[in-house]
mmCIF file of C-alpha atoms in Angstrom:
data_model
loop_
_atom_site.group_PDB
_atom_site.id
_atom_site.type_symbol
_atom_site.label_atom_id
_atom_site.label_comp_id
_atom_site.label_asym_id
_atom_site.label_seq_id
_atom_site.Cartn_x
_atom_site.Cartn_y
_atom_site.Cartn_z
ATOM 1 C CA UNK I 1432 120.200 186.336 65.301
ATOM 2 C CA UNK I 1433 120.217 190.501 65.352
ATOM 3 C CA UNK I 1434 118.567 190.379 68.503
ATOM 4 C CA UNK I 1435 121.177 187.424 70.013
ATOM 5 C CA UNK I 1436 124.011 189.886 68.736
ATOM 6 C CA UNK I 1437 121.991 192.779 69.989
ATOM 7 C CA UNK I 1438 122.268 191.363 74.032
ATOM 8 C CA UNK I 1439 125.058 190.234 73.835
ATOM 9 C CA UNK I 1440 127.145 193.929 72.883
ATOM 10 C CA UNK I 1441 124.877 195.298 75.722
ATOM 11 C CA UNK I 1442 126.036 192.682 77.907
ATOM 12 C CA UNK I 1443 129.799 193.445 76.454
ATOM 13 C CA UNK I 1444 129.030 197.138 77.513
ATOM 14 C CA UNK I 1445 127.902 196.406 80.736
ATOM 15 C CA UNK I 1446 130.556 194.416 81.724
ATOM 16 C CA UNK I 1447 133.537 196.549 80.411
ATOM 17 C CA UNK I 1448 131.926 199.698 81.741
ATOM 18 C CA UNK I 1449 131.348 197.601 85.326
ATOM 19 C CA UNK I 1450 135.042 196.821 85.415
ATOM 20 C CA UNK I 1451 135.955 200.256 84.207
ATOM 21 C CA UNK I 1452 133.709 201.532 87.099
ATOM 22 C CA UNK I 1453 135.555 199.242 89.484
ATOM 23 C CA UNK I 1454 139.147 200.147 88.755
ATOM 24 C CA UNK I 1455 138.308 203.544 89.250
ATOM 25 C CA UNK I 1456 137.587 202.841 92.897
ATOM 26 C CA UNK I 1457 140.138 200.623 93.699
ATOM 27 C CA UNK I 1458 143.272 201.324 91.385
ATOM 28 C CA UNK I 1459 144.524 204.487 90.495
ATOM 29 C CA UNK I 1460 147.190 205.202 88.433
ATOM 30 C CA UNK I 1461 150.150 203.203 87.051
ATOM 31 C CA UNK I 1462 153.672 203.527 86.950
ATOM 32 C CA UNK I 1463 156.859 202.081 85.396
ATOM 33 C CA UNK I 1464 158.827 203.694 87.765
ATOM 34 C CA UNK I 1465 158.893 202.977 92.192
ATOM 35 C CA UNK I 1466 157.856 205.420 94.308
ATOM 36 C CA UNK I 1467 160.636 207.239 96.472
ATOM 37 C CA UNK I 1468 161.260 206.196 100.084
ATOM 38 C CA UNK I 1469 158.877 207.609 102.498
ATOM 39 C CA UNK I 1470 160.293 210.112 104.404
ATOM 40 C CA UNK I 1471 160.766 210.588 108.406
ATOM 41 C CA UNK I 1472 158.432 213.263 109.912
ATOM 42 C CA UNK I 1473 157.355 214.103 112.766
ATOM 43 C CA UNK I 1474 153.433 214.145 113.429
ATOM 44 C CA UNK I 1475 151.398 217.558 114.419
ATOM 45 C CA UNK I 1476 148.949 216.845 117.551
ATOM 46 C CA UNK I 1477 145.450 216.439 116.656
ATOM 47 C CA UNK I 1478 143.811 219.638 116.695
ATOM 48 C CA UNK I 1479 139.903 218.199 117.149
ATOM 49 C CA UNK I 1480 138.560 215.457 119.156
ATOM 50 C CA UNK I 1481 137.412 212.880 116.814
ATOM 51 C CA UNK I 1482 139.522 213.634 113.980
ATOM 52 C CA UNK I 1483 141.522 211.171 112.758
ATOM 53 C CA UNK I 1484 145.030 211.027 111.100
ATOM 54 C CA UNK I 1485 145.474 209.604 107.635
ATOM 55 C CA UNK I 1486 149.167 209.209 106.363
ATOM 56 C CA UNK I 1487 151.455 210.804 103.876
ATOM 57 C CA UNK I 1488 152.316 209.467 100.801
ATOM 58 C CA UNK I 1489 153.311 209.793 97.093
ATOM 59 C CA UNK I 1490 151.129 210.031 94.775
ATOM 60 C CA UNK I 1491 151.734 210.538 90.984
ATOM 61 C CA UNK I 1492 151.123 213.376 87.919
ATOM 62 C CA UNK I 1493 151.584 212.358 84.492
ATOM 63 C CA UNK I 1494 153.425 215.901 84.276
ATOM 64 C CA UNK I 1495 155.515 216.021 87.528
ATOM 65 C CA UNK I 1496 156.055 212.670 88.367
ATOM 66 C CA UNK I 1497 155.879 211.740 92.648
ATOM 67 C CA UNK I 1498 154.951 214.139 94.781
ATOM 68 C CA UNK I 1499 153.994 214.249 98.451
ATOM 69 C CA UNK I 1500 151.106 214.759 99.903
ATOM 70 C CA UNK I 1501 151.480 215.168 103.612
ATOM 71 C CA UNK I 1502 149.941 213.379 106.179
ATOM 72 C CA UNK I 1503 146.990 215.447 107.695
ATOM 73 C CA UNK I 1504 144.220 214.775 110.560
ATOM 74 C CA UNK I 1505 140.731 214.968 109.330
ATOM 75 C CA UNK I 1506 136.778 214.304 109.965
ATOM 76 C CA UNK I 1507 136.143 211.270 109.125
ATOM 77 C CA UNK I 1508 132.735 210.279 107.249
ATOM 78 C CA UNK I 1509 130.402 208.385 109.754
ATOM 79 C CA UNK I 1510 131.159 207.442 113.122
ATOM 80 C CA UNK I 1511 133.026 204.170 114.194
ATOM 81 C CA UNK I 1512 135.077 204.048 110.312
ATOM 82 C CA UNK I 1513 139.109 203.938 109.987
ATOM 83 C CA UNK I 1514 141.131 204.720 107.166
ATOM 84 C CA UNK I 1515 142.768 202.241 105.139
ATOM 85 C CA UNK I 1516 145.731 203.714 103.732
ATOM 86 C CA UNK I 1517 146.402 203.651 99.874
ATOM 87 C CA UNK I 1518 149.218 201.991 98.782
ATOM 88 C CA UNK I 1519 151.630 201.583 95.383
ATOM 89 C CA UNK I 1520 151.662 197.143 94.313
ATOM 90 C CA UNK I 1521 153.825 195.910 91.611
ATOM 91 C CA UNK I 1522 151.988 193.740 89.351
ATOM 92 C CA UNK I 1523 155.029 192.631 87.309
ATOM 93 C CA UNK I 1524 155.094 195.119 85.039
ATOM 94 C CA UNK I 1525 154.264 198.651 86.182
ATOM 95 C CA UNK I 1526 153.479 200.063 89.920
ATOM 96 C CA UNK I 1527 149.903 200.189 90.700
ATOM 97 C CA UNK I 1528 148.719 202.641 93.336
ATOM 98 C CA UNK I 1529 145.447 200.741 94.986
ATOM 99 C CA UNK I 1530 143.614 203.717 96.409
ATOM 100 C CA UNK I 1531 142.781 204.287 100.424
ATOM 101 C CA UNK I 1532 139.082 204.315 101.700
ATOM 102 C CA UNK I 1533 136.924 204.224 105.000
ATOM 103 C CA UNK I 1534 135.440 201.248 106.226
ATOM 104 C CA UNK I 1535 134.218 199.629 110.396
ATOM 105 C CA UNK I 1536 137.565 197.599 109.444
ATOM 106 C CA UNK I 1537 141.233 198.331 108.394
ATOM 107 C CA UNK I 1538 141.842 196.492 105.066
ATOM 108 C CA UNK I 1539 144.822 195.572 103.477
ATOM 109 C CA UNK I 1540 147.473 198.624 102.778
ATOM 110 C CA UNK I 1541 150.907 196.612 101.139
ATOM 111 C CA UNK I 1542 152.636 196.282 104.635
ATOM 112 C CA UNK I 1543 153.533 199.585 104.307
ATOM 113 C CA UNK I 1544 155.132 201.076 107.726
ATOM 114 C CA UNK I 1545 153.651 204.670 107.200
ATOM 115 C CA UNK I 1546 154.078 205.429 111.293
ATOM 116 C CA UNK I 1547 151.669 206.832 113.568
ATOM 117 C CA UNK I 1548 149.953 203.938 114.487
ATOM 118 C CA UNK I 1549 149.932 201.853 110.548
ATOM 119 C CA UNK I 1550 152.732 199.488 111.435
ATOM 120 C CA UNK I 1551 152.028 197.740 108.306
ATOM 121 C CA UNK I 1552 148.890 196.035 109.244
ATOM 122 C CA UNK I 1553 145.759 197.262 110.866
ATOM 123 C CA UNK I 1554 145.647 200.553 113.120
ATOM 124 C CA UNK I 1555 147.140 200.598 116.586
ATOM 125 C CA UNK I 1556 146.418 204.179 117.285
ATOM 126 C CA UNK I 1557 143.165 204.189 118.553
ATOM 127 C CA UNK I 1558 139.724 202.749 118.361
ATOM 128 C CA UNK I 1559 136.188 203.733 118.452
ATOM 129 C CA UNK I 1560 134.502 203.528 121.922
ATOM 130 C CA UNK I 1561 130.859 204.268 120.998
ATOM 131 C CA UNK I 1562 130.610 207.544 119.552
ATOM 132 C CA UNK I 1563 133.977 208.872 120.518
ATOM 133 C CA UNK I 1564 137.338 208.080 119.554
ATOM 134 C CA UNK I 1565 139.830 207.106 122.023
ATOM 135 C CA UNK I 1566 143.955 207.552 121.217
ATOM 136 C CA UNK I 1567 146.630 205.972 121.729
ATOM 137 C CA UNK I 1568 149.266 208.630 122.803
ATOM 138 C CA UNK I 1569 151.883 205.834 123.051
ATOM 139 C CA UNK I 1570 151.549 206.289 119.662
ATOM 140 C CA UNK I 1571 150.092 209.338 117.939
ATOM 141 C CA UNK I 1572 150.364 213.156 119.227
ATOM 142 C CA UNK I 1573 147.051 215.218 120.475
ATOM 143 C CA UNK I 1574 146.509 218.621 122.030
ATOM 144 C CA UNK I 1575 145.092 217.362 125.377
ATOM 145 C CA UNK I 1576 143.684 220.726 125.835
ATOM 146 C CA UNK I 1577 141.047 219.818 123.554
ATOM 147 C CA UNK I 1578 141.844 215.882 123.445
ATOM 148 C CA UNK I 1579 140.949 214.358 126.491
ATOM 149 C CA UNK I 1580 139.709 210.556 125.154
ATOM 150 C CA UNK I 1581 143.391 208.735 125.680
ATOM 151 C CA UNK I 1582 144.885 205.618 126.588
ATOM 152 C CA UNK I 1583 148.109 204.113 126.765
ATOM 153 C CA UNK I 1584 149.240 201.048 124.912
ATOM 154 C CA UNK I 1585 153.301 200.470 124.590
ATOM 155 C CA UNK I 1586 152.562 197.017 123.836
ATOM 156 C CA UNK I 1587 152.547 197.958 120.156
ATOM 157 C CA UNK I 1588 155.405 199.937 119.949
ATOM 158 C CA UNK I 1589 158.116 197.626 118.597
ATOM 159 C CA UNK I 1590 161.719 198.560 118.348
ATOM 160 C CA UNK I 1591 162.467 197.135 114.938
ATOM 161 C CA UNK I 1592 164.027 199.370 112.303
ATOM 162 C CA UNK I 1593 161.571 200.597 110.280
ATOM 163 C CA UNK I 1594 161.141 200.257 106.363
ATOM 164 C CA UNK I 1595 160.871 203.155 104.486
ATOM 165 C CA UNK I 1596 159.902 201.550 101.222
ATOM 166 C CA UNK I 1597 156.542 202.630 100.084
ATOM 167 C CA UNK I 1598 155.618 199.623 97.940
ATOM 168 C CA UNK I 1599 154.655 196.428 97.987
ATOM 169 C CA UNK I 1600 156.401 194.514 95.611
ATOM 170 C CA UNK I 1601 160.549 192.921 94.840
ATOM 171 C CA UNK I 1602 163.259 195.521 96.135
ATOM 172 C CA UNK I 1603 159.893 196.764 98.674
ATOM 173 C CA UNK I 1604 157.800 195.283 100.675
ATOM 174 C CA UNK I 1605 156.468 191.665 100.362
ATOM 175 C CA UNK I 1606 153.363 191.486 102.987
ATOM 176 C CA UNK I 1607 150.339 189.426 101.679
ATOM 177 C CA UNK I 1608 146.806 190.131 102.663
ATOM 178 C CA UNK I 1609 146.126 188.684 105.868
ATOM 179 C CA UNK I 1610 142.160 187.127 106.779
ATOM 180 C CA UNK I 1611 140.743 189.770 108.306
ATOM 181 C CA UNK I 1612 142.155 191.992 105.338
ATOM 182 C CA UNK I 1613 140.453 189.900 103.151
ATOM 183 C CA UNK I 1614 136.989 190.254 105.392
ATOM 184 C CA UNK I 1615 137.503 193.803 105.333
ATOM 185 C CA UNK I 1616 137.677 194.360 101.779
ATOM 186 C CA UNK I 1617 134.444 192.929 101.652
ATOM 187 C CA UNK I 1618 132.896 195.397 103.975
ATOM 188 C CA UNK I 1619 130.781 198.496 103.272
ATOM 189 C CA UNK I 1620 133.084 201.485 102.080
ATOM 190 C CA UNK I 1621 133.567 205.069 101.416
ATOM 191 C CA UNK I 1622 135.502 206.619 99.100
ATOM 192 C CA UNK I 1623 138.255 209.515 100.707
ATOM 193 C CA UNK I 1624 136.559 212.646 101.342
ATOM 194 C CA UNK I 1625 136.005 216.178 99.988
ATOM 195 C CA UNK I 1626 138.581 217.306 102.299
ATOM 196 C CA UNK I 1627 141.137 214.750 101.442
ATOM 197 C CA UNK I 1628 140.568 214.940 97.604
ATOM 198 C CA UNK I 1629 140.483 218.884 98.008
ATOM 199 C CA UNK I 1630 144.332 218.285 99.799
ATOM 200 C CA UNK I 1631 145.560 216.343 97.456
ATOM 201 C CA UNK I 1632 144.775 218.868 94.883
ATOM 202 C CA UNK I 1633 146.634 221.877 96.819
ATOM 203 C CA UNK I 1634 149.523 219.388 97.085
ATOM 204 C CA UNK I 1635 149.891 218.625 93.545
ATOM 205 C CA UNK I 1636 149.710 222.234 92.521
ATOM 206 C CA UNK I 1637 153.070 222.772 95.129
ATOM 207 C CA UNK I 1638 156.117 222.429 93.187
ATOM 208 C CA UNK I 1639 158.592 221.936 96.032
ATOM 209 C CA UNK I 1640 156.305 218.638 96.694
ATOM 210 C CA UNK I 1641 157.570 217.200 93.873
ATOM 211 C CA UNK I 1642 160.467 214.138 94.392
ATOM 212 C CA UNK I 1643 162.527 215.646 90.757
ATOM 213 C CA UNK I 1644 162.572 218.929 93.002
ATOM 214 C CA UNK I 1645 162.672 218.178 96.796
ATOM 215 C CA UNK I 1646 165.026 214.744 95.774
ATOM 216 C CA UNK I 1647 162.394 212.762 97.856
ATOM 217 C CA UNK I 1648 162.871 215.508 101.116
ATOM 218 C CA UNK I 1649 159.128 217.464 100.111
ATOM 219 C CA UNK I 1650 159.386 220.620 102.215
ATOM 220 C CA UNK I 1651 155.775 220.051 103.599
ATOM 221 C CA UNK I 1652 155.373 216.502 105.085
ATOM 222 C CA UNK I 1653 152.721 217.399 107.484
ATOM 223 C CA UNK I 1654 149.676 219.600 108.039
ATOM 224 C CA UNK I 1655 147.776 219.813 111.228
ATOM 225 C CA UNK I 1656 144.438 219.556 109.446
ATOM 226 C CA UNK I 1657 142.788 220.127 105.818
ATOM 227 C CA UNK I 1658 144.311 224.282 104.856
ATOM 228 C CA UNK I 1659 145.962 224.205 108.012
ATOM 229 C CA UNK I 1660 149.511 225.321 109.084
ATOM 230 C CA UNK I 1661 152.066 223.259 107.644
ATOM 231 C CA UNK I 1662 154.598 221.349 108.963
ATOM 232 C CA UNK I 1663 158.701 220.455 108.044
ATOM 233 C CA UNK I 1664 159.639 217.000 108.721
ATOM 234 C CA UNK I 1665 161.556 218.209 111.812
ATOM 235 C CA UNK I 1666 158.116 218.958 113.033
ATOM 236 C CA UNK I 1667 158.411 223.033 112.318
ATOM 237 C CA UNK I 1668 156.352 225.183 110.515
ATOM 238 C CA UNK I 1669 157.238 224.829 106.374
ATOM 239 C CA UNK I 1670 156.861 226.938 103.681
ATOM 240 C CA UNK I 1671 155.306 226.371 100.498
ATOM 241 C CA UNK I 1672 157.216 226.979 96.640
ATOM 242 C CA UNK I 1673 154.791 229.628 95.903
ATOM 243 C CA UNK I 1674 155.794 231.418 99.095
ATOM 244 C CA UNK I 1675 159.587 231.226 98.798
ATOM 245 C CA UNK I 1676 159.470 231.738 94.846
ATOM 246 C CA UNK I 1677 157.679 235.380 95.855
ATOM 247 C CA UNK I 1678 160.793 235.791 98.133
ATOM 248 C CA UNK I 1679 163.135 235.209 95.220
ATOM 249 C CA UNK I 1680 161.600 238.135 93.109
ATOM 250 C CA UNK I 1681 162.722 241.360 94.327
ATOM 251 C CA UNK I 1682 159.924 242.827 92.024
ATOM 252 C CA UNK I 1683 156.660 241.761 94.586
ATOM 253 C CA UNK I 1684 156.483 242.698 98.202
ATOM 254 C CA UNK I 1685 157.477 239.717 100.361
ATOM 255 C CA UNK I 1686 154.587 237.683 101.785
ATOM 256 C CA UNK I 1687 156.442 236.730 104.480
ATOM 257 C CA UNK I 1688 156.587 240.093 106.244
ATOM 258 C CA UNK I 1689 153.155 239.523 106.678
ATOM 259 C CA UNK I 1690 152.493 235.571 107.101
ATOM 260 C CA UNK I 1691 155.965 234.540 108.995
ATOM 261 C CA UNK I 1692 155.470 237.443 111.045
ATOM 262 C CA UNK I 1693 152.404 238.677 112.286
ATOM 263 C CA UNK I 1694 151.250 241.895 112.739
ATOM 264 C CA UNK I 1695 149.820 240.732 116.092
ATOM 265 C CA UNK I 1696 153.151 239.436 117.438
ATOM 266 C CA UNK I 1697 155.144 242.441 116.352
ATOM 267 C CA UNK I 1698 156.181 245.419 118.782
ATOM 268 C CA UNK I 1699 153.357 248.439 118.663
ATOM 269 C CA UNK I 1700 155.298 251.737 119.189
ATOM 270 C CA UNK I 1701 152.215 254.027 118.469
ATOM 271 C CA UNK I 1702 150.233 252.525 121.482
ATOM 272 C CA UNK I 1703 153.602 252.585 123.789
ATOM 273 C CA UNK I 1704 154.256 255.917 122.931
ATOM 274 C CA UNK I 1705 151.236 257.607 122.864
ATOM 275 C CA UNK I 1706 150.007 256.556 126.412
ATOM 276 C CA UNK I 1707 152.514 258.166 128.680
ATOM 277 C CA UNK I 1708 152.636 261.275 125.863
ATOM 278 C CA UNK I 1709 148.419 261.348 126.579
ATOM 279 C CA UNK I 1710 148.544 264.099 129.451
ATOM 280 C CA UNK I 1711 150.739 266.574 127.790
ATOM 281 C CA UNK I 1712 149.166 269.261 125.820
ATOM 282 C CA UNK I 1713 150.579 269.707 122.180
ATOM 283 C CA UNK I 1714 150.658 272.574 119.748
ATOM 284 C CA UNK I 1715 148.944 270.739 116.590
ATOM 285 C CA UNK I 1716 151.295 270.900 114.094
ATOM 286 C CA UNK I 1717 154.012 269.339 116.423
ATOM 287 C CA UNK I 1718 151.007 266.277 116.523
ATOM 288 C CA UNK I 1719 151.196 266.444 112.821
ATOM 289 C CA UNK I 1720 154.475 266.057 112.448
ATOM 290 C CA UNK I 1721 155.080 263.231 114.658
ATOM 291 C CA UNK I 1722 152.433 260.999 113.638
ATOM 292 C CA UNK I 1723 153.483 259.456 110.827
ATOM 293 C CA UNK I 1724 156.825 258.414 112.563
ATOM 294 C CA UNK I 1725 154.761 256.774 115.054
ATOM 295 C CA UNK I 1726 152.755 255.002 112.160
ATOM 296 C CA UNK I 1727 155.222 253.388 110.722
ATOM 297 C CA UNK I 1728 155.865 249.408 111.633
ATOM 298 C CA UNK I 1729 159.062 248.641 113.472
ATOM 299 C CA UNK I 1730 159.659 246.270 111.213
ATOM 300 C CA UNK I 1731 160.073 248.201 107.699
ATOM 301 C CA UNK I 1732 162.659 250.771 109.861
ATOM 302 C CA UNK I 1733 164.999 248.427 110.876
ATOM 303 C CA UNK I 1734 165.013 246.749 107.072
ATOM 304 C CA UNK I 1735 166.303 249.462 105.072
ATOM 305 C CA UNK I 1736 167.930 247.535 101.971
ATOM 306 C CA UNK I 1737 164.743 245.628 101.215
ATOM 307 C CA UNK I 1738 163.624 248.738 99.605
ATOM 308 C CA UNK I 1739 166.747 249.228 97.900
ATOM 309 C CA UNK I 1740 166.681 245.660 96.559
ATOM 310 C CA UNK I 1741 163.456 246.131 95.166
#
């Protein structure tokens, strides 16, 4: 009778710590409140052939609440996957958010519009030709400087107003899984990547990504790739909190003298001046006494009361 009881807890074990292993992958996190509205953005091009783009949205801290992480283009695993978006599902009692993954087939995503070529159900902005990745610039934006596997398909562009809501669920979206969602799922699959956990991590740690701070407008809503630059939703460079919170202390030195503004695209008077001064002898202490004039940036002369501020 031990022995009965014995298999059976290890049976009891097995199975809770099977299901426990199995929400992990598939479910995240749980909610009693919606998610915000996805917001309108424009998309970066695609800086690599072969990467492909994977779709902001709002994920959840138990400290912060929503916040945003931006839609970014990235490597994808193996060769001929897609990315099935992850997506927040209302069970009837609290918001679920079912976690994205790669797989040869687009699964099931709520009917959530996210743009760029997820319309709600499967991808329609681009497909695997062989090895190579073709795109569909009807849809999505690449540098054709270093993108040259294109098409052109406006027979899935649609003019219907889209739907912001960025659940599936009452008051969001209602789509049920479709077949071929339902083969999908059943399909070999990867979880997200280094890359993309490692960018949801910087996003979390931005404040001004957070909905109780940006009121569901997150100041980056875009990133042309993994650390890359970022991007506003009017398709302009952003700026991150920690950046514009330096800007607000007069005590540090402003990072954005030197990240908004490159040395490299700033004027150089000490070059301009010293080659048509290069033929003329001076006396040495008239060299002295010039050179740290011609040393000093443009920039810090013609911003006096910074200095005085700080």
């Amino acid at each position: 009778m031990k022995k009965i009881a014995s298999v059976f807890m290890v049976l009891l074990i097995v199975s809770i710590v099977s299901v426990k292993t199995y929400a992990q992958i598939s479910v995240g996190v749980s909610v009693n409140i919606a998610p915000p509205v996805l917001p309108t953005y424009s998309q970066p091009p695609c800086p690599v052939d072969g990467y492909l783009w994977t779709p902001g949205y709002w994920a959840y801290d138990q400290d912060g609440g929503y916040y945003w992480v931006p839609g970014v283009w990235v490597s994808p695993p193996r060769v001929g996957y897609l990315w099935t978006p992850g997506y927040w599902g209302y069970n009837g009692a609290v918001y679920v958010f079912h976690e994205g993954y790669w797989g040869p087939h687009i699964g099931f995503y709520g009917g959530v519009n996210y743009g760029y070529g997820y319309v709600g159900t499967g991808y329609v902005g681009g497909r695997w030709a062989g090895n190579s990745f073709q795109y569909n610039t009807a849809v999505v934006n690449v540098n054709n400087t270093v993108v040259h596997n294109t098409y052109i398909n406006k027979t899935v562009v649609n003019n219907v107003t889209v739907n912001n809501n960025s659940f599936n669920g009452p008051g969001g979206v209602t789509a049920q899984p479709r077949p071929q969602d339902r083969a999908a799922e059943r399909d070999a699959h990867l979880q997200p990547t280094s890359d993309q956990v490692s960018h949801r991590q910087v996003a979390v740690k931005d404040r001004s990504q957070f909905a109780k701070v940006n009121n569901g407008q997150p100041v980056t809503t875009a990133m042309n790739r993994v650390n890359g630059n970022r991007f506003a939703s009017d398709g302009n460079n952003a700026r991150s909190s920690s950046r514009s919170n330096a800007d607000n202390n007069p005590a540090r030195p402003r990072p954005s003298e030197s990240t908004d503004h490159p040395v490299s695209n700033q004027p150089r008077p000490v070059n301009n001046q010293q080659r048509p001064e290069g033929n003329q002898p001076k006396p040495v202490n008239q060299q002295r006494a010039r050179t740290p004039q011609r040393q000093v940036p443009a920039r810090h002369q013609a911003a006096p009361h910074r200095e005085r501020q700080r």
